[in-house]
Amino acid sequence: MNPALRDLVCGMPKAELHIHIEGSLEPELIFALAQRNGVALDYPDVESLRRAYAFTDLQSFLDIYYAGASVLLQRQDFYDMTWAYLERAHADRVRHVEMFFDPQTHTARGVPFAEVITGIKQALADAADRWGISGGLIMCFLRHLSEEDAMATLEQALPHRDSILGVGLDSSERGHPPEKFARVFTRCRELGLRLVAHAGEEGPPAYIESALDVLHVERIDHGVRCLEDAALVRRLAQSRIALTVCPLSNVKLRVFDKVGDHNLRQLLETGIVATVNSDDPAYFGGYINANFLAVFEVLGLGREHAHTLARNSFEAAFLPEPRKQQLLAEVDAWFA
Ligand code: ADE
Ligand code: ZN
């Protein structure tokens, strides 16, 4: 790839809006935390664990992802994981991050909600102090579990309401449509939480529609299957409901066979507010800039696409207006 374009893309200010913090847990840290906490793993060493990262679909990934998260027990573990991600994000010129976390993955193992959230929050606060990175937490409900379980998790979160920006919906998509979580999302909306959901990753475009119509989400995570429905594409473009697209994830989980088949370029051409993100960077082969570089190289994207994608990332962010305008101005200055 042209080195000037590479530097332009890598150095541009950007927001990351689709990162599962548990998906940033690198194999080396998994083994270090397993040792620190006396947790037994099914793999003898880092290399054999890494070799298991050959996924055939979303579920095959989730099985390993939840096993990896089993080493997280103490507040310090959540801090160390989040700090390691933030160092990488800072190196990729991430200026704002909205980070998913999966409390049910931890509370189901007896880890107190407070240990999870205080560890993550402290790392975000330290990154704000050190680098001026702004951030927020999006608590995801696991869609393979019941709505009652999600509601109980929301109850546990209430003492931490002020530390939570919004809620999302993740885990196994097929067979778990958004409407399964209608009541808990209504409650979250009443609480003033921002709303997002994974939809149209493996699931059909109808799941994107029900995330919009039933859950009233403000962004769609993935959403790449929207192109199968022309009316939905027009709706997303006109409403400026953003998609948080994760190219390397989509290839690793076989949503597309190869980066060259990815539809990011078409999504941008329809006028949809698409953004580029890493999803679970420790599992999918790269952090946010690796995702940008993969699509820029293979899809033949250029300077204008870079400018649009950087602007989209801040436009789609749940930021107070002055900070949003400040970051958009940083983008425009980079491209001036
Ligand atoms: N949890 C972590 N990554 C996910 C993804 N890509 N889709 C659904 N749930 C997830
Ligand atoms: Zn995701």
Coordinates of C-alpha atoms and ligand atoms in Angstrom, one line a residue:
M1 CA 0.0 0.0 0.0
N2 CA 1.1 3.5 -0.7
P3 CA 3.1 4.6 2.4
A4 CA 1.6 8.1 2.4
L5 CA -2.0 6.7 2.5
R6 CA -0.9 4.2 5.1
D7 CA 0.5 7.0 7.4
L8 CA -2.6 9.1 6.7
V9 CA -5.0 6.3 7.9
C10 CA -2.9 5.1 10.8
G11 CA -2.3 8.7 12.1
M12 CA -5.8 10.1 11.7
P13 CA -7.7 10.7 14.9
K14 CA -10.4 8.1 15.2
A15 CA -13.1 6.7 17.6
E16 CA -13.5 3.0 18.3
L17 CA -17.1 2.2 18.9
H18 CA -17.2 -1.6 18.7
I19 CA -14.6 -3.3 21.0
H20 CA -15.5 -6.0 23.4
I21 CA -12.9 -5.5 26.1
E22 CA -12.8 -9.2 26.9
G23 CA -12.0 -9.7 23.2
S24 CA -8.8 -7.7 23.7
L25 CA -7.4 -10.3 26.1
E26 CA -4.2 -11.6 24.3
P27 CA -3.1 -15.2 24.9
E28 CA 0.0 -14.1 26.8
L29 CA -2.2 -12.2 29.3
I30 CA -4.7 -15.1 29.5
F31 CA -1.8 -17.3 30.6
A32 CA -0.4 -14.7 33.0
L33 CA -3.8 -14.2 34.7
A34 CA -4.5 -17.9 34.8
Q35 CA -1.2 -18.4 36.7
R36 CA -1.9 -15.4 39.0
N37 CA -5.4 -16.7 39.8
G38 CA -4.7 -20.4 39.8
V39 CA -7.2 -21.0 37.0
A40 CA -6.7 -24.2 34.9
L41 CA -6.8 -23.8 31.1
D42 CA -7.6 -26.4 28.5
Y43 CA -4.4 -25.5 26.5
P44 CA -0.9 -26.2 27.6
D45 CA 0.7 -23.0 26.2
V46 CA 0.2 -19.8 24.3
E47 CA 0.9 -21.3 20.9
S48 CA -1.6 -24.1 21.3
L49 CA -4.3 -21.6 22.4
R50 CA -3.5 -19.4 19.4
R51 CA -3.7 -22.4 17.1
A52 CA -7.3 -22.9 18.3
Y53 CA -8.3 -19.5 16.9
A54 CA -9.5 -21.0 13.6
F55 CA -13.2 -20.2 13.7
T56 CA -15.9 -21.5 11.4
D57 CA -18.7 -19.2 12.6
L58 CA -19.7 -16.9 15.5
Q59 CA -20.5 -19.7 17.9
S60 CA -17.1 -21.4 17.4
F61 CA -15.5 -18.1 18.4
L62 CA -17.7 -17.5 21.4
D63 CA -16.9 -20.8 22.9
I64 CA -13.2 -19.9 23.0
Y65 CA -13.8 -16.3 23.9
Y66 CA -15.8 -17.2 27.1
A67 CA -13.2 -19.8 28.0
G68 CA -10.5 -17.1 27.7
A69 CA -12.5 -14.7 29.9
S70 CA -12.6 -17.3 32.7
V71 CA -9.2 -16.1 34.0
L72 CA -10.6 -12.7 35.0
L73 CA -11.4 -12.7 38.7
Q74 CA -10.1 -9.6 40.4
R75 CA -10.5 -5.9 39.8
Q76 CA -6.8 -5.7 38.9
D77 CA -7.3 -8.3 36.1
F78 CA -9.9 -6.1 34.5
Y79 CA -7.7 -3.1 34.9
D80 CA -4.7 -4.9 33.3
M81 CA -6.8 -6.1 30.4
T82 CA -8.3 -2.7 29.8
W83 CA -5.0 -0.8 30.2
A84 CA -3.3 -3.1 27.6
Y85 CA -6.1 -2.4 25.1
L86 CA -5.9 1.4 25.8
E87 CA -2.1 1.4 25.1
R88 CA -2.7 -0.3 21.8
A89 CA -5.6 2.0 21.0
H90 CA -3.5 5.1 21.8
A91 CA -0.8 3.8 19.5
D92 CA -3.5 3.6 16.7
R93 CA -4.5 7.2 17.4
V94 CA -7.9 6.3 19.0
R95 CA -9.1 9.6 20.7
H96 CA -12.4 8.3 22.0
V97 CA -13.6 4.7 22.8
E98 CA -17.0 3.3 23.6
M99 CA -16.2 -0.1 25.1
F100 CA -18.4 -3.1 25.5
F101 CA -18.2 -5.3 28.5
D102 CA -20.1 -8.6 29.2
P103 CA -20.9 -8.6 33.0
Q104 CA -22.9 -11.8 32.9
T105 CA -19.8 -13.7 31.7
H106 CA -18.2 -12.8 35.0
T107 CA -21.1 -12.6 37.5
A108 CA -22.1 -16.1 36.5
R109 CA -18.7 -17.2 37.8
G110 CA -19.2 -15.4 41.1
V111 CA -17.2 -12.3 40.3
P112 CA -18.9 -9.3 41.8
F113 CA -20.2 -6.7 39.3
A114 CA -18.3 -4.0 41.2
E115 CA -14.9 -5.7 40.6
V116 CA -15.6 -5.8 36.9
I117 CA -16.7 -2.3 36.4
T118 CA -14.3 -0.5 38.8
G119 CA -11.3 -2.2 37.2
I120 CA -12.3 -1.2 33.7
K121 CA -13.3 2.3 34.8
Q122 CA -10.0 3.0 36.5
A123 CA -8.1 2.1 33.3
L124 CA -10.3 4.4 31.3
A125 CA -9.7 7.2 33.8
D126 CA -6.0 6.7 33.7
A127 CA -6.0 6.8 29.9
A128 CA -8.0 10.0 30.0
D129 CA -5.4 11.5 32.4
R130 CA -2.4 10.3 30.4
W131 CA -3.4 10.7 26.8
G132 CA -6.7 12.7 26.8
I133 CA -8.6 9.7 25.5
S134 CA -12.3 10.0 26.3
G135 CA -14.4 6.9 26.8
G136 CA -17.6 5.3 27.9
L137 CA -18.8 1.9 28.9
I138 CA -21.6 0.0 27.1
M139 CA -22.9 -3.0 29.1
C140 CA -23.9 -5.8 26.8
F141 CA -26.6 -8.4 27.6
L142 CA -25.8 -11.9 26.4
R143 CA -28.6 -12.8 24.0
H144 CA -28.3 -16.6 24.5
L145 CA -29.4 -16.0 28.1
S146 CA -32.9 -15.1 29.2
E147 CA -34.4 -11.6 29.4
E148 CA -34.9 -12.3 33.1
D149 CA -31.2 -12.8 33.5
A150 CA -30.6 -9.5 31.6
M151 CA -33.1 -7.7 33.9
A152 CA -31.3 -9.1 37.0
T153 CA -28.0 -7.8 35.5
L154 CA -29.5 -4.4 35.0
E155 CA -30.5 -4.4 38.7
Q156 CA -26.9 -5.2 39.7
A157 CA -25.7 -2.3 37.5
L158 CA -28.0 0.3 39.0
P159 CA -25.6 1.4 41.8
H160 CA -23.1 2.1 39.0
R161 CA -25.6 3.8 36.7
D162 CA -23.4 6.9 36.4
S163 CA -20.5 4.9 35.2
I164 CA -22.5 3.4 32.3
L165 CA -23.0 5.2 29.0
G166 CA -25.3 2.6 27.4
V167 CA -26.4 -0.9 26.8
G168 CA -25.9 -3.4 24.0
L169 CA -26.8 -6.9 22.9
D170 CA -24.2 -9.5 21.9
S171 CA -23.4 -13.2 21.8
S172 CA -25.1 -15.8 19.7
E173 CA -27.3 -13.9 17.2
R174 CA -29.2 -16.6 15.3
G175 CA -32.4 -17.7 17.0
H176 CA -32.1 -14.9 19.5
P177 CA -33.9 -11.9 17.9
P178 CA -33.8 -8.4 19.4
E179 CA -37.5 -8.6 20.4
K180 CA -36.5 -11.2 23.0
F181 CA -35.1 -8.2 25.0
A182 CA -37.9 -5.7 24.4
R183 CA -38.8 -5.2 28.1
V184 CA -35.2 -4.8 29.4
F185 CA -34.4 -2.3 26.6
T186 CA -37.5 -0.3 27.5
R187 CA -36.4 -0.1 31.1
C188 CA -32.9 1.0 29.9
R189 CA -34.4 3.7 27.8
E190 CA -36.4 5.0 30.8
L191 CA -33.1 5.1 32.7
G192 CA -31.6 7.4 30.0
L193 CA -29.1 4.8 28.8
R194 CA -27.9 5.0 25.2
L195 CA -29.0 1.9 23.2
V196 CA -27.1 -0.3 20.6
A197 CA -27.4 -3.9 19.5
H198 CA -25.5 -6.4 17.4
A199 CA -27.8 -7.2 14.5
G200 CA -27.3 -8.4 10.9
E201 CA -23.9 -9.9 11.6
E202 CA -25.0 -13.5 11.0
G203 CA -28.7 -12.8 11.6
P204 CA -31.0 -11.6 8.8
P205 CA -31.9 -7.9 7.9
A206 CA -35.2 -8.4 9.8
Y207 CA -33.1 -8.4 13.1
I208 CA -31.8 -5.0 12.2
E209 CA -35.3 -3.8 11.7
S210 CA -36.5 -5.2 15.0
A211 CA -33.5 -3.7 16.8
L212 CA -34.6 -0.3 15.4
D213 CA -38.4 -0.7 15.8
V214 CA -38.7 -2.7 19.0
L215 CA -35.5 -1.9 20.9
H216 CA -35.1 1.7 19.5
V217 CA -31.4 1.4 19.2
E218 CA -29.4 4.4 18.1
R219 CA -26.6 2.4 16.3
I220 CA -26.3 -1.1 14.9
D221 CA -23.3 -3.2 15.6
H222 CA -22.1 -5.0 12.4
G223 CA -25.3 -4.6 10.3
V224 CA -23.5 -5.7 7.2
R225 CA -26.4 -7.9 6.0
C226 CA -28.5 -4.7 5.6
L227 CA -27.5 -4.7 1.9
E228 CA -29.9 -7.6 1.3
D229 CA -32.8 -5.2 1.9
A230 CA -32.9 -2.0 -0.3
A231 CA -35.6 -0.3 1.8
L232 CA -33.6 -0.9 5.0
V233 CA -30.5 0.6 3.4
R234 CA -32.5 3.8 2.5
R235 CA -33.8 3.9 6.0
L236 CA -30.3 3.6 7.6
A237 CA -28.8 6.2 5.3
Q238 CA -31.7 8.7 5.8
S239 CA -31.9 8.3 9.5
R240 CA -28.0 8.4 9.9
I241 CA -28.2 5.4 12.1
A242 CA -24.5 4.3 12.1
L243 CA -23.1 0.8 11.6
T244 CA -20.1 -0.3 13.6
V245 CA -18.4 -2.5 11.0
C246 CA -15.6 -4.9 11.9
P247 CA -13.9 -6.2 8.8
L248 CA -11.3 -8.6 10.2
S249 CA -14.0 -10.1 12.5
N250 CA -16.3 -10.6 9.6
V251 CA -13.6 -12.6 7.7
K252 CA -12.5 -14.6 10.7
L253 CA -16.1 -15.6 11.5
R254 CA -16.8 -16.3 7.8
V255 CA -19.4 -13.7 7.3
F256 CA -17.3 -12.9 4.2
D257 CA -14.8 -15.4 2.7
K258 CA -12.1 -12.8 2.3
V259 CA -11.4 -9.1 2.9
G260 CA -11.9 -8.6 -0.9
D261 CA -15.5 -9.7 -0.5
H262 CA -16.3 -7.3 2.3
N263 CA -19.1 -4.8 1.5
L264 CA -17.7 -1.8 3.4
R265 CA -17.2 0.1 0.1
Q266 CA -20.8 -0.5 -1.0
L267 CA -22.1 0.5 2.4
L268 CA -20.2 3.9 2.1
E269 CA -21.5 4.3 -1.4
T270 CA -25.1 4.1 -0.2
G271 CA -24.5 7.0 2.2
I272 CA -24.8 4.8 5.3
V273 CA -22.7 6.1 8.3
A274 CA -20.3 3.2 8.4
T275 CA -17.4 3.0 10.8
V276 CA -14.4 0.7 11.1
N277 CA -13.7 -1.1 14.4
S278 CA -11.9 -4.2 15.8
D279 CA -14.6 -6.1 17.7
D280 CA -12.3 -8.7 19.4
P281 CA -8.8 -7.7 18.3
A282 CA -6.9 -10.4 20.2
Y283 CA -8.8 -13.1 18.4
F284 CA -9.3 -11.7 14.9
G285 CA -5.8 -10.7 14.0
G286 CA -5.5 -7.0 14.7
Y287 CA -6.5 -3.8 16.4
I288 CA -8.3 -0.9 14.7
N289 CA -5.5 0.2 12.4
A290 CA -5.0 -3.3 11.2
N291 CA -8.7 -3.3 10.2
F292 CA -8.4 0.0 8.4
L293 CA -5.2 -1.2 6.5
A294 CA -6.8 -4.5 5.5
V295 CA -9.8 -2.8 3.8
F296 CA -7.9 0.1 2.4
E297 CA -5.4 -2.1 0.7
V298 CA -7.8 -4.7 -0.7
L299 CA -10.9 -2.6 -1.4
G300 CA -8.8 0.2 -3.0
L301 CA -10.1 2.9 -0.7
G302 CA -8.5 6.3 -0.7
R303 CA -8.0 9.6 1.0
E304 CA -11.7 10.7 0.8
H305 CA -12.8 7.4 2.3
A306 CA -10.4 7.8 5.1
H307 CA -11.7 11.3 5.9
T308 CA -15.3 10.1 5.8
L309 CA -14.6 7.1 8.0
A310 CA -12.8 9.2 10.6
R311 CA -15.6 11.8 10.6
N312 CA -18.2 9.0 10.8
S313 CA -16.6 7.5 13.9
F314 CA -17.0 10.8 15.9
E315 CA -20.4 11.6 14.4
A316 CA -21.7 8.2 15.5
A317 CA -20.2 8.5 19.0
F318 CA -22.3 9.2 22.0
L319 CA -20.3 12.4 22.9
P320 CA -21.3 15.7 24.3
E321 CA -21.6 18.2 21.4
P322 CA -18.5 20.3 22.3
R323 CA -16.2 17.3 22.5
K324 CA -17.6 15.9 19.3
Q325 CA -17.0 19.2 17.5
Q326 CA -13.5 19.4 18.9
L327 CA -12.7 15.9 17.7
L328 CA -14.3 16.5 14.2
A329 CA -12.1 19.6 14.0
E330 CA -9.0 17.5 14.8
V331 CA -10.0 15.2 11.9
D332 CA -10.5 18.0 9.5
A333 CA -7.1 19.6 10.5
W334 CA -5.4 16.2 9.8
F335 CA -6.9 16.1 6.3
A336 CA -6.4 19.8 5.5
Ligands
ADE1 N1 -19.2 -11.0 21.6 C1 -17.9 -10.7 21.3 N2 -17.8 -10.5 20.0 C2 -19.0 -10.7 19.4 C3 -19.5 -10.6 18.1 N3 -18.7 -10.3 17.1 N4 -20.8 -10.9 17.9 C4 -21.5 -11.2 18.9 N5 -21.1 -11.3 20.2 C5 -19.9 -11.0 20.5
ZN2 ZN -19.1 -7.4 18.5

